[in-house]
């Protein structure tokens, strides 16, 4: 019988759990997931949002806080609507950097995770460099990358790939290892090869942890892309942040921050729903 360390990570469809599952919702306090099941829950969420936004709006107006310090939510939403035609092209640039860098980093991370799982010697060689990438802030390398590749997409895409790849690799390697050893032993007894075991047993059972790694890597990639745009370059949402802050246009500044928050929520929601659909199996 497999011990507790070999318990297969899983996505639970219900809010309950046995304390041994690994899911996207375990990364936050919302163990019940992101879905709502009744109109009452929808109304409760909207009521809380109205109270928070309305309270902030009333407090800022009551204490007459200047807009250049903290604009009220109404001014932020107004700026989001009026400035969005100007912000939209920069949003497109940021998405290009995120998708391209994340695709490269995630692909390399998955390959390295598979390699270190199958070949322990490779892990000893690769692990120190992965640790170095994880502990090194990629934004510190952006100026060097700009000197080499210029102010275009290349340095930003490279920074995003370097930030997201290790996250994908670490979580994927953990998933590849957290499988039921009894199933692997049974497959070997039937003559399955190492490659067959990997594709038929390790990869499907590792899918929940792979999705967790992809989600974390995408979020790290978004943060790195915005940071790289703030360091250098004339386009992207990060560039808009530095421009609006230097011109003390705080409603526009917080409108860009709101867009970035929405992008982060979309990343989380996308991978959560993928996990619910494709990795909702149970042990």
Coordinates of C-alpha atoms in Angstrom, one line a residue:
X1 CA 0.0 0.0 0.0
X2 CA 1.3 3.5 -0.9
X3 CA 2.3 5.6 2.1
X4 CA 0.9 9.1 2.7
X5 CA 3.8 10.8 0.8
X6 CA 2.6 9.0 -2.4
X7 CA -1.0 10.3 -2.1
X8 CA -2.1 11.5 -5.5
X9 CA -2.8 15.2 -5.7
X10 CA -6.3 15.9 -6.8
X11 CA -9.0 18.5 -7.5
X12 CA -12.0 18.2 -5.3
X13 CA -15.4 19.1 -6.8
X14 CA -16.9 19.6 -3.3
X15 CA -15.8 22.1 -0.8
X16 CA -14.7 19.4 1.7
X17 CA -11.4 17.6 1.7
X18 CA -9.4 15.1 3.6
X19 CA -6.4 17.3 4.1
X20 CA -4.2 15.4 1.6
X21 CA -5.4 16.9 -1.7
X22 CA -3.6 19.4 -3.7
X23 CA -5.7 22.0 -5.6
X24 CA -5.6 25.5 -6.9
X25 CA -7.9 26.6 -4.2
X26 CA -5.4 25.4 -1.6
X27 CA -3.2 28.4 -2.5
X28 CA -5.8 30.7 -0.9
X29 CA -8.2 30.8 1.9
X30 CA -11.2 30.1 -0.4
X31 CA -11.3 26.3 0.0
X32 CA -14.8 26.3 -1.5
X33 CA -13.7 27.4 -5.0
X34 CA -14.6 30.4 -7.0
X35 CA -18.0 29.4 -8.1
X36 CA -21.4 30.5 -6.7
X37 CA -24.3 28.2 -6.3
X38 CA -27.2 30.4 -5.7
X39 CA -28.6 33.9 -6.3
X40 CA -28.2 34.6 -2.6
X41 CA -24.5 34.2 -2.9
X42 CA -24.3 36.5 -5.9
X43 CA -26.3 39.1 -4.0
X44 CA -24.1 38.8 -1.0
X45 CA -20.9 39.3 -3.1
X46 CA -22.5 42.3 -4.8
X47 CA -23.6 43.7 -1.4
X48 CA -20.1 43.4 0.0
X49 CA -18.6 45.1 -3.1
X50 CA -21.1 48.0 -2.9
X51 CA -20.3 48.5 0.8
X52 CA -16.5 48.4 0.3
X53 CA -16.5 50.7 -2.8
X54 CA -19.2 53.0 -1.3
X55 CA -17.4 53.2 2.0
X56 CA -14.1 54.1 0.3
X57 CA -15.8 56.7 -1.9
X58 CA -17.6 58.3 1.1
X59 CA -14.5 58.3 3.3
X60 CA -12.3 60.0 0.7
X61 CA -14.9 62.6 0.0
X62 CA -15.7 63.2 3.6
X63 CA -12.0 63.7 4.5
X64 CA -11.4 65.6 1.3
X65 CA -8.4 63.5 0.3
X66 CA -6.8 65.1 -2.8
X67 CA -7.0 63.0 -6.0
X68 CA -3.3 63.1 -6.5
X69 CA -2.9 61.1 -3.2
X70 CA -5.8 58.7 -3.5
X71 CA -8.6 59.2 -6.1
X72 CA -12.1 57.9 -5.3
X73 CA -13.4 54.8 -7.0
X74 CA -15.7 56.8 -9.2
X75 CA -12.8 58.8 -10.6
X76 CA -10.8 55.5 -11.2
X77 CA -13.7 53.9 -13.1
X78 CA -14.3 57.1 -15.1
X79 CA -10.6 57.2 -16.0
X80 CA -10.7 53.5 -17.0
X81 CA -13.6 54.2 -19.4
X82 CA -12.2 57.4 -20.9
X83 CA -8.5 56.3 -21.1
X84 CA -9.1 52.8 -22.2
X85 CA -8.7 53.5 -25.9
X86 CA -5.2 54.8 -25.0
X87 CA -4.4 52.0 -22.6
X88 CA -5.6 49.2 -24.9
X89 CA -2.6 49.1 -27.2
X90 CA -0.3 49.0 -24.2
X91 CA -2.4 46.1 -22.8
X92 CA -1.8 44.3 -26.1
X93 CA 1.9 44.7 -25.8
X94 CA 1.9 43.3 -22.2
X95 CA -0.2 40.3 -23.3
X96 CA 2.2 39.6 -26.1
X97 CA 5.2 39.6 -23.7
X98 CA 3.3 37.5 -21.2
X99 CA 2.1 34.8 -23.7
X100 CA 5.4 34.5 -25.5
X101 CA 7.6 34.4 -22.4
X102 CA 5.2 32.1 -20.6
X103 CA 5.0 29.7 -23.5
X104 CA 8.8 29.4 -23.6
X105 CA 9.3 29.2 -19.9
X106 CA 6.5 26.7 -19.3
X107 CA 7.7 24.5 -22.2
X108 CA 11.3 24.4 -20.9
X109 CA 10.1 23.9 -17.3
X110 CA 7.9 20.9 -18.2
X111 CA 10.7 19.3 -20.2
X112 CA 13.2 19.8 -17.4
X113 CA 10.7 18.5 -14.8
X114 CA 10.3 15.3 -16.9
X115 CA 14.1 15.0 -17.2
X116 CA 15.0 15.4 -13.6
X117 CA 12.2 13.0 -12.6
X118 CA 13.5 10.3 -14.8
X119 CA 17.2 10.9 -14.4
X120 CA 18.3 11.6 -10.8
X121 CA 21.9 12.6 -11.9
X122 CA 20.3 15.3 -14.1
X123 CA 18.6 16.8 -11.1
X124 CA 21.8 17.1 -9.2
X125 CA 23.3 19.0 -12.2
X126 CA 20.3 21.2 -12.9
X127 CA 18.9 21.9 -9.4
X128 CA 21.5 24.5 -8.3
X129 CA 20.8 26.6 -11.4
X130 CA 17.1 26.4 -10.9
X131 CA 17.6 27.5 -7.3
X132 CA 19.7 30.4 -8.6
X133 CA 16.9 31.4 -11.0
X134 CA 14.2 31.2 -8.3
X135 CA 16.2 33.3 -5.8
X136 CA 17.4 35.9 -8.3
X137 CA 15.0 38.8 -9.1
X138 CA 14.6 38.8 -12.8
X139 CA 14.0 42.6 -12.9
X140 CA 17.7 43.0 -11.9
X141 CA 18.7 41.4 -15.2
X142 CA 16.4 43.5 -17.3
X143 CA 18.9 46.4 -17.8
X144 CA 21.5 43.9 -18.9
X145 CA 19.1 42.3 -21.3
X146 CA 18.2 45.7 -22.7
X147 CA 21.8 46.5 -23.3
X148 CA 22.1 43.3 -25.3
X149 CA 18.7 43.1 -27.1
X150 CA 17.5 46.7 -27.1
X151 CA 14.2 48.2 -25.9
X152 CA 11.9 45.8 -27.9
X153 CA 10.1 42.7 -26.9
X154 CA 13.1 40.4 -26.6
X155 CA 14.4 41.4 -23.1
X156 CA 11.0 41.4 -21.6
X157 CA 10.1 38.0 -23.1
X158 CA 13.3 36.5 -21.8
X159 CA 12.7 37.9 -18.4
X160 CA 9.2 36.5 -18.3
X161 CA 10.5 33.1 -19.4
X162 CA 13.1 33.1 -16.7
X163 CA 10.6 34.0 -14.1
X164 CA 7.9 31.6 -15.0
X165 CA 9.9 28.5 -16.1
X166 CA 11.3 27.6 -12.7
X167 CA 7.9 27.8 -11.1
X168 CA 6.5 25.4 -13.6
X169 CA 9.4 23.1 -13.3
X170 CA 9.4 22.8 -9.5
X171 CA 5.6 22.2 -9.2
X172 CA 5.6 19.8 -12.2
X173 CA 8.5 17.8 -10.8
X174 CA 6.7 17.5 -7.5
X175 CA 3.6 16.2 -9.3
X176 CA 5.6 13.7 -11.3
X177 CA 6.9 12.2 -8.1
X178 CA 3.7 12.2 -6.1
X179 CA 2.2 9.1 -7.7
X180 CA 1.0 5.8 -6.3
X181 CA 4.1 3.5 -6.3
X182 CA 1.8 0.5 -6.3
X183 CA 0.4 1.5 -9.7
X184 CA 3.9 1.9 -11.1
X185 CA 4.9 -1.5 -9.7
X186 CA 1.8 -3.0 -11.3
X187 CA 2.6 -1.5 -14.6
X188 CA 6.2 -2.7 -14.5
X189 CA 4.9 -6.2 -13.7
X190 CA 3.0 -6.1 -17.0
X191 CA 6.1 -5.1 -18.9
X192 CA 5.5 -1.4 -19.3
X193 CA 8.5 0.7 -20.3
X194 CA 9.7 3.8 -18.5
X195 CA 8.3 6.0 -21.2
X196 CA 4.9 4.3 -21.0
X197 CA 4.8 4.6 -17.3
X198 CA 5.6 8.3 -17.6
X199 CA 2.9 9.1 -20.1
X200 CA 0.2 6.7 -18.8
X201 CA 0.7 7.1 -15.1
X202 CA 3.0 9.9 -14.0
X203 CA 1.8 12.6 -16.4
X204 CA -2.0 12.2 -15.8
X205 CA -1.6 12.0 -12.1
X206 CA 0.7 15.0 -12.0
X207 CA -1.7 17.2 -13.9
X208 CA -3.1 19.0 -10.8
X209 CA 0.4 20.0 -9.7
X210 CA 1.3 20.9 -13.3
X211 CA -1.7 23.3 -13.4
X212 CA -0.7 24.8 -10.1
X213 CA 2.8 25.4 -11.5
X214 CA 1.4 26.9 -14.7
X215 CA -0.9 29.3 -12.7
X216 CA 1.9 30.5 -10.5
X217 CA 4.3 30.8 -13.4
X218 CA 1.7 32.9 -15.3
X219 CA 1.2 35.2 -12.4
X220 CA 5.0 35.6 -11.9
X221 CA 5.3 36.2 -15.6
X222 CA 2.7 39.0 -15.5
X223 CA 4.5 40.7 -12.6
X224 CA 7.8 40.4 -14.3
X225 CA 6.5 41.7 -17.6
X226 CA 5.0 44.8 -15.9
X227 CA 8.2 45.3 -13.9
X228 CA 10.4 45.0 -17.1
X229 CA 8.2 47.6 -18.8
X230 CA 8.7 50.0 -15.9
X231 CA 12.4 49.6 -16.0
X232 CA 12.8 50.4 -19.7
X233 CA 10.8 50.7 -22.9
X234 CA 8.1 53.0 -24.3
X235 CA 5.2 50.6 -24.3
X236 CA 3.2 48.3 -22.1
X237 CA 1.1 48.7 -19.0
X238 CA 4.2 49.1 -16.9
X239 CA 5.2 52.1 -19.0
X240 CA 1.7 53.5 -18.4
X241 CA 2.2 53.2 -14.7
X242 CA 5.5 55.1 -14.7
X243 CA 4.1 57.7 -17.1
X244 CA 0.9 58.4 -15.1
X245 CA 2.7 58.4 -11.8
X246 CA 5.3 60.9 -13.1
X247 CA 2.5 63.2 -14.3
X248 CA 0.6 62.7 -11.0
X249 CA -2.4 61.4 -13.0
X250 CA -3.5 59.0 -10.2
X251 CA -7.0 58.1 -11.5
X252 CA -5.4 56.8 -14.7
X253 CA -2.6 55.1 -12.6
X254 CA -5.1 53.2 -10.5
X255 CA -7.1 52.4 -13.6
X256 CA -4.0 50.5 -15.0
X257 CA -3.6 48.8 -11.6
X258 CA -7.2 47.7 -11.8
X259 CA -6.6 46.2 -15.2
X260 CA -3.6 44.3 -13.9
X261 CA -5.7 43.0 -11.0
X262 CA -8.4 41.8 -13.5
X263 CA -5.7 40.0 -15.5
X264 CA -4.4 38.2 -12.4
X265 CA -8.0 37.1 -11.5
X266 CA -8.5 35.9 -15.1
X267 CA -5.3 33.8 -14.9
X268 CA -6.4 32.2 -11.6
X269 CA -9.9 31.6 -12.9
X270 CA -8.7 30.1 -16.2
X271 CA -6.4 27.5 -14.6
X272 CA -9.0 26.7 -11.9
X273 CA -11.7 26.0 -14.5
X274 CA -9.2 23.9 -16.5
X275 CA -8.4 21.9 -13.4
X276 CA -12.0 21.4 -12.6
X277 CA -12.6 20.1 -16.1
X278 CA -9.5 18.0 -16.8
X279 CA -8.2 17.1 -13.4
X280 CA -11.3 16.5 -11.3
X281 CA -10.6 12.8 -10.9
X282 CA -10.3 11.4 -7.4
X283 CA -8.0 8.8 -5.8

